[in-house]
Amino acid sequence: MDKPEYDQKMQMLVNDISTYRVLKRDPTNKLQERNNEIVQKMFNIGSIDLKEKNFLTCKNANPPRIYGLPKIHKDDIPLRPICSSIDAPSYNLCKYVVQIFKNLNTSSKYNFKHSSAFKDKIKGTYIYDHESVGSFGVVSLFPSIPVDVAIEIISSRWNDIKEHTSLTKEIFLNMVKFCIKDNRYFKYNNKIYEQRTGMPMGSPASPVLADIVMEELLMKFETDAKNKPRLSTKYVDDIFAVVKTTEIESMLKLLNGYHSTIKFTVQVEKDVELPYLDTLIINKNNRFWIDWYMKRTSSGRLINYNSKQEIKIIRNSAKNFISRFLTISEKIFHKKNIAIIKSTLEQNEFPRELINKLIHNFYAGAKNENLCEKGNKLYKPVSYIPGLAERMKISNLFDREKYTIAFTYNNSLRQVFNNMKDPIPKLEKSNLMYEIPCNGDGSHVCGKVYVGTTKQKLKTRVSGHRSIIKLRNNSSDNKTALSPHCAGHWTLPRFRKC
């Protein structure tokens, strides 16, 4: 997608006044203060220790930044909005909330973690002639879930939550509300937007809270339905169900009736087949048969065998591909799938002998190589150079009992494709090194450079330098190599961009 087309689609997305609105001021500093007030209150009542307090306290927040990922499998290639919330005011506090909420999902009777678990869950299920299989999904999950509904569900499950936290119900609910309602904003093209409804996109708390809401909704559905599904399971908002053919429309209507913003769509089996996640469910002789499913937009691209990567990583990418493909699919499909595997790996220039060996090892039960060495070794990054890197790893140039090498790669996709996020202005960045050149006193050029480090935002540190120099304050608390140098020139240096 060309940049002008991307910008046009993003602008249309953020200009949807029913979903977003432009804010006059950036609320980041205000939200940072509120975050720290909540953390301080948690520390005062003894719910967190000093280490946790320091981790949750936010000092150099930046607004979340939105960007779009193209949905290449859909017509007109719409964009899926994604928010990067790293360094946002509530980012670490949201991660703290997630650790508490995860305990609620461990006992779910509907959830499964991966496709292999889904296969095991439905394996052997008999399908009657009057039944059909269907998948139900929510349109735009996070923006469609009302915050008030999520808070209400969390409040109703307080007896389960309080076993995993020492916070009071009032403080906990206020913290959750702060995370998922007050922090629904982002920056795009130097403008600050607020998400009017739903859960914040990009927040670490949104996926786990959405899963809890979906769990509650599915439980409510099974209670209210006159003819509940004989089998139902889900992955986040993708519900798989075996229901009476005549009840599919009534099931969809009931699901869509719980809240005006949460809207489901349904996909029913066609020609006895139904794609669900990365599986293809086939209704054959009234029983489920599972095959691997690839969308028509799948490129089949893996790490090329001749790429400049460590051979262990290249081999393991092929092993994982083979293992996933054949583990998910039933054995009756293996002959067909092995042909696809061989074709795909050959297109990625894997030698035919290696492909056959890896497939043989899968059936023989061989385990994948461990990419990480166990133990308490320290990892040292080294640029990967073919031939030299492998010899260095087994050499005596370093203490192999204490250290191990982790290879880094200088060329990446990030260098090939544009970064669609709004760049953070240099003066807004923190945890960095900076330099300030001295331009002299006007009569001559000095040429000296001051190099410093800071955990603060760069603009805060530079402002501190200016204040110290203006006040001629050379006390032991404030004295740096910069201040006495500038005092000798009796002029304020012209700070250039770092």
Short mmCIF file of C-alpha atoms in Angstrom, two decimals:
data_model
loop_
_atom_site.label_atom_id
_atom_site.label_comp_id
_atom_site.label_asym_id
_atom_site.label_seq_id
_atom_site.Cartn_x
_atom_site.Cartn_y
_atom_site.Cartn_z
CA MET A 1 0.00 0.00 0.00
CA ASP A 2 1.35 3.40 -0.97
CA LYS A 3 1.73 6.01 1.76
CA PRO A 4 -0.89 8.44 0.31
CA GLU A 5 -3.50 5.65 0.19
CA TYR A 6 -2.60 4.62 3.74
CA ASP A 7 -2.89 8.20 5.01
CA GLN A 8 -6.26 8.63 3.31
CA LYS A 9 -7.68 5.46 4.89
CA MET A 10 -6.29 6.34 8.32
CA GLN A 11 -7.73 9.84 8.10
CA MET A 12 -11.16 8.42 7.21
CA LEU A 13 -10.88 6.06 10.17
CA VAL A 14 -10.02 8.67 12.82
CA ASN A 15 -12.56 11.14 11.38
CA ASP A 16 -15.42 8.79 12.26
CA ILE A 17 -17.18 11.10 14.74
CA SER A 18 -19.28 8.27 16.14
CA THR A 19 -16.10 6.54 17.39
CA TYR A 20 -13.48 9.26 17.91
CA ARG A 21 -13.26 12.96 18.70
CA VAL A 22 -10.37 15.44 18.67
CA LEU A 23 -9.14 16.70 22.06
CA LYS A 24 -8.00 20.27 22.52
CA ARG A 25 -5.27 19.33 25.00
CA ASP A 26 -2.97 16.39 25.50
CA PRO A 27 -4.13 14.70 28.76
CA THR A 28 -0.90 12.71 29.21
CA ASN A 29 0.57 14.69 32.11
CA LYS A 30 -2.74 14.79 33.97
CA LEU A 31 -3.23 11.03 33.53
CA GLN A 32 0.33 10.40 34.66
CA GLU A 33 -0.37 12.26 37.90
CA ARG A 34 -3.56 10.24 38.47
CA ASN A 35 -1.72 7.01 37.78
CA ASN A 36 0.88 7.86 40.39
CA GLU A 37 -1.79 8.86 42.91
CA ILE A 38 -3.41 5.43 42.56
CA VAL A 39 -0.03 3.71 42.92
CA GLN A 40 0.81 5.76 46.01
CA LYS A 41 -2.54 4.84 47.58
CA MET A 42 -1.86 1.14 46.88
CA PHE A 43 1.54 1.48 48.51
CA ASN A 44 0.15 3.32 51.56
CA ILE A 45 -2.31 0.52 52.37
CA GLY A 46 0.41 -2.12 51.92
CA SER A 47 -0.97 -3.79 48.77
CA ILE A 48 2.32 -3.37 46.91
CA ASP A 49 5.92 -3.17 48.08
CA LEU A 50 8.50 -0.51 47.18
CA LYS A 51 9.78 -2.45 44.16
CA GLU A 52 6.27 -2.75 42.72
CA LYS A 53 5.59 0.91 43.48
CA ASN A 54 8.66 1.99 41.52
CA PHE A 55 7.64 -0.25 38.60
CA LEU A 56 4.06 1.09 38.48
CA THR A 57 5.01 4.74 38.95
CA CYS A 58 5.10 6.58 35.62
CA LYS A 59 7.56 9.44 35.13
CA ASN A 60 8.02 10.03 31.39
CA ALA A 61 4.72 9.16 29.73
CA ASN A 62 3.91 9.68 26.06
CA PRO A 63 0.47 9.41 24.42
CA PRO A 64 -0.41 6.10 22.72
CA ARG A 65 0.14 6.14 18.95
CA ILE A 66 -2.30 4.63 16.46
CA TYR A 67 -1.47 2.96 13.17
CA GLY A 68 -3.30 0.66 10.76
CA LEU A 69 -2.63 -2.89 9.62
CA PRO A 70 -4.06 -3.73 6.19
CA LYS A 71 -6.60 -6.59 6.10
CA ILE A 72 -5.31 -7.99 2.82
CA HIS A 73 -7.86 -10.84 2.81
CA LYS A 74 -10.79 -8.40 2.54
CA ASP A 75 -12.08 -6.36 -0.39
CA ASP A 76 -10.71 -2.82 -0.70
CA ILE A 77 -8.06 -3.72 1.95
CA PRO A 78 -9.48 -1.89 4.99
CA LEU A 79 -7.19 -1.00 7.90
CA ARG A 80 -7.34 -2.59 11.34
CA PRO A 81 -6.57 0.17 13.91
CA ILE A 82 -3.81 -0.76 16.35
CA CYS A 83 -2.61 1.40 19.25
CA SER A 84 0.87 1.18 20.69
CA SER A 85 0.45 1.95 24.40
CA ILE A 86 4.05 1.42 25.48
CA ASP A 87 5.08 4.38 27.67
CA ALA A 88 1.42 5.44 28.03
CA PRO A 89 0.49 6.73 31.53
CA SER A 90 -1.34 3.56 32.62
CA TYR A 91 0.68 0.94 30.71
CA ASN A 92 2.36 -0.76 33.68
CA LEU A 93 -0.74 -0.42 35.86
CA CYS A 94 -2.75 -2.23 33.17
CA LYS A 95 -0.20 -5.06 33.20
CA TYR A 96 -0.63 -5.28 36.97
CA VAL A 97 -4.42 -5.59 36.50
CA VAL A 98 -3.96 -8.28 33.86
CA GLN A 99 -2.04 -10.52 36.28
CA ILE A 100 -5.04 -10.45 38.62
CA PHE A 101 -7.64 -11.04 35.90
CA LYS A 102 -5.76 -13.98 34.40
CA ASN A 103 -6.73 -16.04 37.44
CA LEU A 104 -10.40 -15.76 36.40
CA ASN A 105 -9.84 -17.42 33.02
CA THR A 106 -7.93 -20.48 34.22
CA SER A 107 -11.13 -22.36 35.08
CA SER A 108 -13.06 -21.41 31.92
CA LYS A 109 -15.09 -24.26 30.45
CA TYR A 110 -15.24 -22.58 27.04
CA ASN A 111 -11.72 -21.36 26.34
CA PHE A 112 -8.94 -23.18 24.52
CA LYS A 113 -5.38 -21.91 24.09
CA HIS A 114 -4.42 -23.16 20.63
CA SER A 115 -5.67 -25.12 17.63
CA SER A 116 -4.38 -28.47 18.91
CA ALA A 117 -6.43 -28.00 22.10
CA PHE A 118 -9.47 -27.14 19.95
CA LYS A 119 -8.97 -30.32 17.95
CA ASP A 120 -8.80 -32.40 21.15
CA LYS A 121 -11.92 -30.68 22.51
CA ILE A 122 -14.19 -31.51 19.57
CA LYS A 123 -12.58 -34.80 18.59
CA GLY A 124 -15.06 -37.67 18.33
CA THR A 125 -18.14 -35.42 18.41
CA TYR A 126 -21.11 -36.92 16.59
CA ILE A 127 -23.24 -34.59 14.43
CA TYR A 128 -26.91 -35.41 14.00
CA ASP A 129 -28.67 -34.81 10.68
CA HIS A 130 -30.75 -31.97 12.10
CA GLU A 131 -27.64 -30.13 13.42
CA SER A 132 -25.15 -27.72 11.88
CA VAL A 133 -21.84 -26.21 12.93
CA GLY A 134 -21.30 -22.46 12.94
CA SER A 135 -18.86 -19.83 14.13
CA PHE A 136 -20.02 -16.56 15.70
CA GLY A 137 -17.73 -13.53 15.90
CA VAL A 138 -18.01 -9.98 17.25
CA VAL A 139 -17.64 -7.02 14.89
CA SER A 140 -14.78 -4.76 16.16
CA LEU A 141 -14.47 -6.41 19.56
CA PHE A 142 -12.71 -3.79 21.75
CA PRO A 143 -14.62 -0.66 20.61
CA SER A 144 -17.95 -2.52 20.86
CA ILE A 145 -17.72 -3.62 24.52
CA PRO A 146 -19.17 -0.89 26.79
CA VAL A 147 -16.91 -0.04 29.71
CA ASP A 148 -19.86 0.12 32.10
CA VAL A 149 -20.85 -3.45 31.17
CA ALA A 150 -17.27 -4.64 31.76
CA ILE A 151 -17.10 -2.88 35.16
CA GLU A 152 -20.47 -4.37 36.14
CA ILE A 153 -19.29 -7.89 35.30
CA ILE A 154 -16.03 -7.39 37.21
CA SER A 155 -17.99 -6.10 40.21
CA SER A 156 -20.28 -9.15 40.13
CA ARG A 157 -17.24 -11.45 40.23
CA TRP A 158 -15.54 -9.70 43.14
CA ASN A 159 -15.71 -12.82 45.33
CA ASP A 160 -13.44 -14.59 42.82
CA ILE A 161 -11.15 -11.58 42.36
CA LYS A 162 -10.55 -10.74 46.03
CA GLU A 163 -8.72 -14.05 46.52
CA HIS A 164 -5.94 -12.73 44.27
CA THR A 165 -5.52 -9.18 45.58
CA SER A 166 -5.38 -7.33 48.90
CA LEU A 167 -6.99 -4.21 47.42
CA THR A 168 -10.44 -3.15 48.51
CA LYS A 169 -13.27 -3.49 46.00
CA GLU A 170 -13.62 0.29 45.68
CA ILE A 171 -9.94 0.92 44.96
CA PHE A 172 -9.74 -2.03 42.56
CA LEU A 173 -12.77 -0.95 40.52
CA ASN A 174 -11.50 2.65 40.38
CA MET A 175 -8.15 1.36 39.14
CA VAL A 176 -9.81 -0.75 36.43
CA LYS A 177 -12.01 2.18 35.39
CA PHE A 178 -8.94 4.41 35.16
CA CYS A 179 -7.19 1.85 32.94
CA ILE A 180 -10.00 1.13 30.48
CA LYS A 181 -12.06 4.33 30.42
CA ASP A 182 -9.89 7.33 31.30
CA ASN A 183 -7.01 6.21 29.04
CA ARG A 184 -8.97 5.83 25.80
CA TYR A 185 -6.94 8.27 23.73
CA PHE A 186 -4.16 8.26 21.15
CA LYS A 187 -2.09 10.48 18.91
CA TYR A 188 -2.18 10.55 15.12
CA ASN A 189 -0.63 13.07 12.76
CA ASN A 190 0.15 15.44 15.66
CA LYS A 191 -3.47 15.46 16.85
CA ILE A 192 -4.84 13.92 20.04
CA TYR A 193 -7.99 11.81 19.66
CA GLU A 194 -10.27 10.26 22.24
CA GLN A 195 -12.06 6.96 21.68
CA ARG A 196 -15.66 7.74 22.60
CA THR A 197 -16.88 4.23 23.44
CA GLY A 198 -15.64 0.74 24.16
CA MET A 199 -12.39 -0.59 25.54
CA PRO A 200 -9.10 1.13 24.67
CA MET A 201 -7.28 -0.39 21.71
CA GLY A 202 -3.71 -1.38 22.52
CA SER A 203 -4.18 -1.48 26.29
CA PRO A 204 -2.78 -4.67 27.90
CA ALA A 205 -6.00 -4.91 29.94
CA SER A 206 -8.41 -4.91 26.98
CA PRO A 207 -7.89 -8.51 25.68
CA VAL A 208 -8.28 -10.21 29.07
CA LEU A 209 -11.26 -8.04 30.04
CA ALA A 210 -12.91 -8.69 26.68
CA ASP A 211 -12.44 -12.41 27.25
CA ILE A 212 -14.12 -12.16 30.66
CA VAL A 213 -17.06 -10.27 29.13
CA MET A 214 -17.41 -12.87 26.35
CA GLU A 215 -17.29 -15.67 28.92
CA GLU A 216 -20.09 -14.04 30.92
CA LEU A 217 -22.14 -13.40 27.79
CA LEU A 218 -21.82 -17.02 26.62
CA MET A 219 -22.85 -18.31 30.05
CA LYS A 220 -25.87 -15.99 29.99
CA PHE A 221 -26.76 -17.19 26.50
CA GLU A 222 -26.75 -20.84 27.53
CA THR A 223 -29.07 -19.96 30.42
CA ASP A 224 -31.50 -17.93 28.29
CA ALA A 225 -31.59 -20.07 25.13
CA LYS A 226 -34.55 -22.40 24.73
CA ASN A 227 -32.37 -24.87 22.83
CA LYS A 228 -28.79 -24.22 23.89
CA PRO A 229 -25.89 -25.49 21.75
CA ARG A 230 -24.96 -29.11 22.33
CA LEU A 231 -21.30 -28.07 22.06
CA SER A 232 -19.82 -24.57 22.40
CA THR A 233 -16.26 -23.33 22.79
CA LYS A 234 -14.43 -20.10 22.01
CA TYR A 235 -11.16 -18.35 21.35
CA VAL A 236 -11.62 -14.77 22.67
CA ASP A 237 -14.63 -13.64 20.57
CA ASP A 238 -14.71 -16.47 18.01
CA ILE A 239 -17.41 -18.87 19.22
CA PHE A 240 -17.70 -22.36 17.72
CA ALA A 241 -21.02 -24.11 18.29
CA VAL A 242 -22.99 -27.20 17.32
CA VAL A 243 -26.65 -26.24 17.20
CA LYS A 244 -29.90 -27.30 15.62
CA THR A 245 -30.02 -26.00 12.07
CA THR A 246 -33.35 -24.31 12.74
CA GLU A 247 -31.94 -22.50 15.81
CA ILE A 248 -28.98 -20.70 14.19
CA GLU A 249 -30.90 -17.50 13.40
CA SER A 250 -32.55 -17.40 16.83
CA MET A 251 -29.14 -17.91 18.46
CA LEU A 252 -27.71 -15.00 16.47
CA LYS A 253 -30.70 -12.83 17.39
CA LEU A 254 -30.36 -13.66 21.08
CA LEU A 255 -26.61 -12.87 21.09
CA ASN A 256 -27.21 -9.55 19.33
CA GLY A 257 -29.95 -8.63 21.80
CA TYR A 258 -27.72 -8.40 24.89
CA HIS A 259 -26.32 -4.98 24.05
CA SER A 260 -26.85 -2.54 21.20
CA THR A 261 -23.11 -2.14 20.45
CA ILE A 262 -22.04 -5.81 20.66
CA LYS A 263 -22.96 -7.24 17.27
CA PHE A 264 -22.24 -10.79 16.13
CA THR A 265 -21.93 -12.26 12.66
CA VAL A 266 -22.33 -15.95 11.87
CA GLN A 267 -20.67 -18.26 9.38
CA VAL A 268 -22.34 -21.64 8.82
CA GLU A 269 -20.81 -24.74 7.28
CA LYS A 270 -20.95 -24.76 3.48
CA ASP A 271 -20.67 -27.99 1.53
CA VAL A 272 -20.04 -29.75 4.89
CA GLU A 273 -16.98 -27.53 5.53
CA LEU A 274 -16.37 -24.64 7.94
CA PRO A 275 -13.09 -22.71 8.32
CA TYR A 276 -12.42 -21.80 11.96
CA LEU A 277 -9.19 -20.01 12.91
CA ASP A 278 -6.47 -22.05 11.16
CA THR A 279 -8.50 -25.27 10.97
CA LEU A 280 -10.96 -26.59 8.40
CA ILE A 281 -13.78 -28.55 10.03
CA ILE A 282 -15.27 -31.19 7.75
CA ASN A 283 -18.55 -32.92 8.56
CA LYS A 284 -17.96 -36.38 7.15
CA ASN A 285 -20.20 -39.32 7.98
CA ASN A 286 -21.67 -37.28 10.87
CA ARG A 287 -18.31 -36.82 12.58
CA PHE A 288 -15.76 -34.02 12.70
CA TRP A 289 -12.59 -34.30 10.64
CA ILE A 290 -10.00 -31.56 11.11
CA ASP A 291 -7.67 -30.33 8.40
CA TRP A 292 -5.21 -27.44 8.19
CA TYR A 293 -6.71 -24.26 6.73
CA MET A 294 -4.86 -21.48 4.91
CA LYS A 295 -6.47 -18.29 3.66
CA ARG A 296 -6.21 -17.56 -0.04
CA THR A 297 -3.92 -14.63 0.77
CA SER A 298 -1.35 -16.89 2.48
CA SER A 299 2.03 -16.37 0.82
CA GLY A 300 3.67 -19.54 2.17
CA ARG A 301 6.78 -17.51 2.93
CA LEU A 302 9.12 -18.75 5.67
CA ILE A 303 12.74 -17.94 6.48
CA ASN A 304 14.60 -18.69 3.28
CA TYR A 305 17.10 -21.52 3.69
CA ASN A 306 19.87 -19.36 2.19
CA SER A 307 19.16 -16.33 4.37
CA LYS A 308 21.90 -15.07 6.64
CA GLN A 309 20.48 -16.58 9.82
CA GLU A 310 21.83 -19.13 12.25
CA ILE A 311 21.18 -22.59 10.77
CA LYS A 312 19.49 -23.71 14.01
CA ILE A 313 16.83 -20.99 13.60
CA ILE A 314 16.30 -21.84 9.93
CA ARG A 315 15.85 -25.55 10.65
CA ASN A 316 13.52 -24.90 13.57
CA SER A 317 11.29 -22.64 11.46
CA ALA A 318 10.77 -25.57 9.08
CA LYS A 319 10.29 -28.03 11.98
CA ASN A 320 7.63 -25.85 13.59
CA PHE A 321 5.88 -25.43 10.23
CA ILE A 322 5.78 -29.20 9.68
CA SER A 323 4.77 -29.97 13.25
CA ARG A 324 1.92 -27.42 13.27
CA PHE A 325 0.64 -28.48 9.85
CA LEU A 326 0.56 -32.21 10.61
CA THR A 327 -0.44 -32.03 14.29
CA ILE A 328 -3.61 -30.08 13.58
CA SER A 329 -4.71 -32.16 10.58
CA GLU A 330 -6.09 -35.70 10.75
CA LYS A 331 -3.90 -38.49 9.42
CA ILE A 332 -6.16 -39.08 6.44
CA PHE A 333 -5.11 -35.63 5.17
CA HIS A 334 -1.38 -36.09 5.77
CA LYS A 335 -0.54 -37.35 2.28
CA LYS A 336 -2.10 -34.25 0.72
CA ASN A 337 -0.56 -31.96 3.33
CA ILE A 338 2.93 -33.42 3.00
CA ALA A 339 2.82 -32.50 -0.69
CA ILE A 340 1.91 -28.92 0.30
CA ILE A 341 4.69 -28.87 2.93
CA LYS A 342 7.29 -30.05 0.43
CA SER A 343 6.16 -27.52 -2.17
CA THR A 344 6.21 -24.66 0.35
CA LEU A 345 9.64 -25.49 1.75
CA GLU A 346 11.11 -25.99 -1.72
CA GLN A 347 9.82 -22.53 -2.68
CA ASN A 348 11.79 -21.26 0.31
CA GLU A 349 14.88 -23.08 -1.10
CA PHE A 350 15.10 -25.83 1.54
CA PRO A 351 17.03 -28.87 0.20
CA ARG A 352 14.78 -31.82 -0.63
CA GLU A 353 16.92 -34.17 1.48
CA LEU A 354 16.54 -31.94 4.54
CA ILE A 355 12.76 -31.68 4.01
CA ASN A 356 12.39 -35.46 3.88
CA LYS A 357 14.56 -35.84 6.98
CA LEU A 358 12.53 -33.29 8.98
CA ILE A 359 9.25 -34.98 8.01
CA HIS A 360 10.71 -38.37 9.00
CA ASN A 361 11.85 -36.92 12.34
CA PHE A 362 8.31 -35.62 13.01
CA TYR A 363 6.83 -39.09 12.67
CA ALA A 364 9.71 -40.56 14.68
CA GLY A 365 8.84 -38.19 17.55
CA ALA A 366 12.07 -36.16 17.46
CA LYS A 367 11.99 -33.00 19.59
CA ASN A 368 12.92 -29.55 18.33
CA GLU A 369 16.32 -28.18 19.19
CA ASN A 370 16.31 -25.79 22.13
CA LEU A 371 17.05 -22.30 20.91
CA CYS A 372 17.94 -21.14 24.43
CA GLU A 373 20.47 -22.76 26.67
CA LYS A 374 19.21 -23.43 30.18
CA GLY A 375 20.91 -22.15 33.28
CA ASN A 376 21.87 -18.81 34.79
CA LYS A 377 24.18 -17.73 32.01
CA LEU A 378 24.44 -14.14 30.90
CA TYR A 379 23.57 -13.44 27.27
CA LYS A 380 25.84 -11.23 25.18
CA PRO A 381 24.56 -9.86 21.86
CA VAL A 382 26.84 -10.36 18.84
CA SER A 383 26.12 -9.49 15.21
CA TYR A 384 25.66 -12.64 13.17
CA ILE A 385 28.32 -13.17 10.48
CA PRO A 386 27.94 -16.49 8.59
CA GLY A 387 30.78 -18.90 9.30
CA LEU A 388 32.53 -16.67 11.83
CA ALA A 389 29.59 -16.57 14.29
CA GLU A 390 29.34 -20.37 14.60
CA ARG A 391 33.07 -20.69 15.29
CA MET A 392 32.97 -17.87 17.82
CA LYS A 393 30.14 -19.56 19.75
CA ILE A 394 32.25 -22.67 20.47
CA SER A 395 35.57 -20.85 20.82
CA ASN A 396 37.52 -20.07 23.99
CA LEU A 397 37.35 -16.32 23.43
CA PHE A 398 34.95 -15.99 26.37
CA ASP A 399 33.98 -17.88 29.51
CA ARG A 400 31.35 -20.32 28.18
CA GLU A 401 30.43 -21.40 31.72
CA LYS A 402 29.31 -17.86 32.50
CA TYR A 403 28.26 -16.39 29.15
CA THR A 404 26.42 -17.47 26.02
CA ILE A 405 26.06 -15.61 22.74
CA ALA A 406 22.73 -14.33 21.44
CA PHE A 407 23.05 -13.43 17.77
CA THR A 408 21.54 -10.20 16.45
CA TYR A 409 20.77 -9.39 12.84
CA ASN A 410 21.45 -6.00 11.32
CA ASN A 411 19.01 -6.35 8.41
CA SER A 412 15.33 -6.66 9.30
CA LEU A 413 11.90 -6.07 7.78
CA ARG A 414 11.71 -2.88 9.83
CA GLN A 415 14.41 -1.41 7.58
CA VAL A 416 12.50 -2.41 4.44
CA PHE A 417 9.01 -1.17 5.34
CA ASN A 418 8.00 2.24 6.64
CA ASN A 419 7.15 2.67 10.30
CA MET A 420 3.55 3.88 10.32
CA LYS A 421 3.54 5.11 13.92
CA ASP A 422 3.87 8.81 14.59
CA PRO A 423 7.51 9.39 15.57
CA ILE A 424 8.12 10.52 19.14
CA PRO A 425 9.70 14.00 19.05
CA LYS A 426 13.32 13.90 20.14
CA LEU A 427 12.77 16.22 23.08
CA GLU A 428 9.96 13.93 24.33
CA LYS A 429 12.20 10.84 24.48
CA SER A 430 13.71 9.53 27.73
CA ASN A 431 16.35 7.02 28.87
CA LEU A 432 18.90 8.13 26.31
CA MET A 433 22.31 9.69 25.69
CA TYR A 434 22.53 13.21 24.31
CA GLU A 435 25.14 15.74 23.30
CA ILE A 436 25.17 19.55 23.50
CA PRO A 437 27.75 21.36 21.33
CA CYS A 438 29.08 24.72 22.53
CA ASN A 439 28.94 27.41 19.88
CA GLY A 440 31.28 29.72 21.74
CA ASP A 441 30.77 33.28 22.95
CA GLY A 442 30.09 34.81 19.56
CA SER A 443 33.66 35.97 18.84
CA HIS A 444 35.05 32.46 18.34
CA VAL A 445 33.75 28.92 17.93
CA CYS A 446 34.50 26.67 20.90
CA GLY A 447 33.95 23.26 19.29
CA LYS A 448 33.64 21.35 22.56
CA VAL A 449 30.73 18.93 23.13
CA TYR A 450 29.02 17.93 26.37
CA VAL A 451 27.77 14.29 26.42
CA GLY A 452 25.30 13.23 29.07
CA THR A 453 22.71 10.60 29.92
CA THR A 454 19.23 11.06 31.34
CA LYS A 455 16.26 9.00 32.48
CA GLN A 456 14.03 12.06 32.22
CA LYS A 457 12.55 13.42 29.04
CA LEU A 458 15.22 15.22 27.08
CA LYS A 459 13.33 18.54 27.17
CA THR A 460 13.24 18.35 31.00
CA ARG A 461 16.98 17.71 31.19
CA VAL A 462 17.83 20.48 28.73
CA SER A 463 15.57 22.88 30.63
CA GLY A 464 17.46 21.98 33.82
CA HIS A 465 20.77 22.80 32.15
CA ARG A 466 19.42 26.18 31.03
CA SER A 467 18.17 27.05 34.53
CA ILE A 468 21.46 26.14 36.21
CA ILE A 469 23.47 28.20 33.73
CA LYS A 470 21.16 31.22 34.00
CA LEU A 471 21.35 31.19 37.80
CA ARG A 472 25.14 30.65 37.74
CA ASN A 473 24.43 27.87 40.25
CA ASN A 474 27.61 25.80 40.58
CA SER A 475 26.79 24.07 43.85
CA SER A 476 27.86 20.45 44.34
CA ASP A 477 24.25 19.32 43.74
CA ASN A 478 23.89 21.02 40.39
CA LYS A 479 27.44 21.25 39.10
CA THR A 480 28.18 19.43 35.82
CA ALA A 481 31.00 19.85 33.33
CA LEU A 482 28.62 21.98 31.29
CA SER A 483 27.78 24.70 33.84
CA PRO A 484 31.32 25.86 34.74
CA HIS A 485 32.31 25.78 31.07
CA CYS A 486 29.41 28.06 30.14
CA ALA A 487 30.10 30.26 33.18
CA GLY A 488 33.60 30.86 31.84
CA HIS A 489 32.20 32.11 28.57
CA TRP A 490 29.63 34.32 30.40
CA THR A 491 27.13 33.51 27.66
CA LEU A 492 24.32 31.02 27.43
CA PRO A 493 25.15 28.37 24.82
CA ARG A 494 22.80 27.97 21.93
CA PHE A 495 21.39 24.50 22.35
CA ARG A 496 21.09 22.75 19.06
CA LYS A 497 18.85 19.74 18.43
CA CYS A 498 20.42 16.60 19.81
#
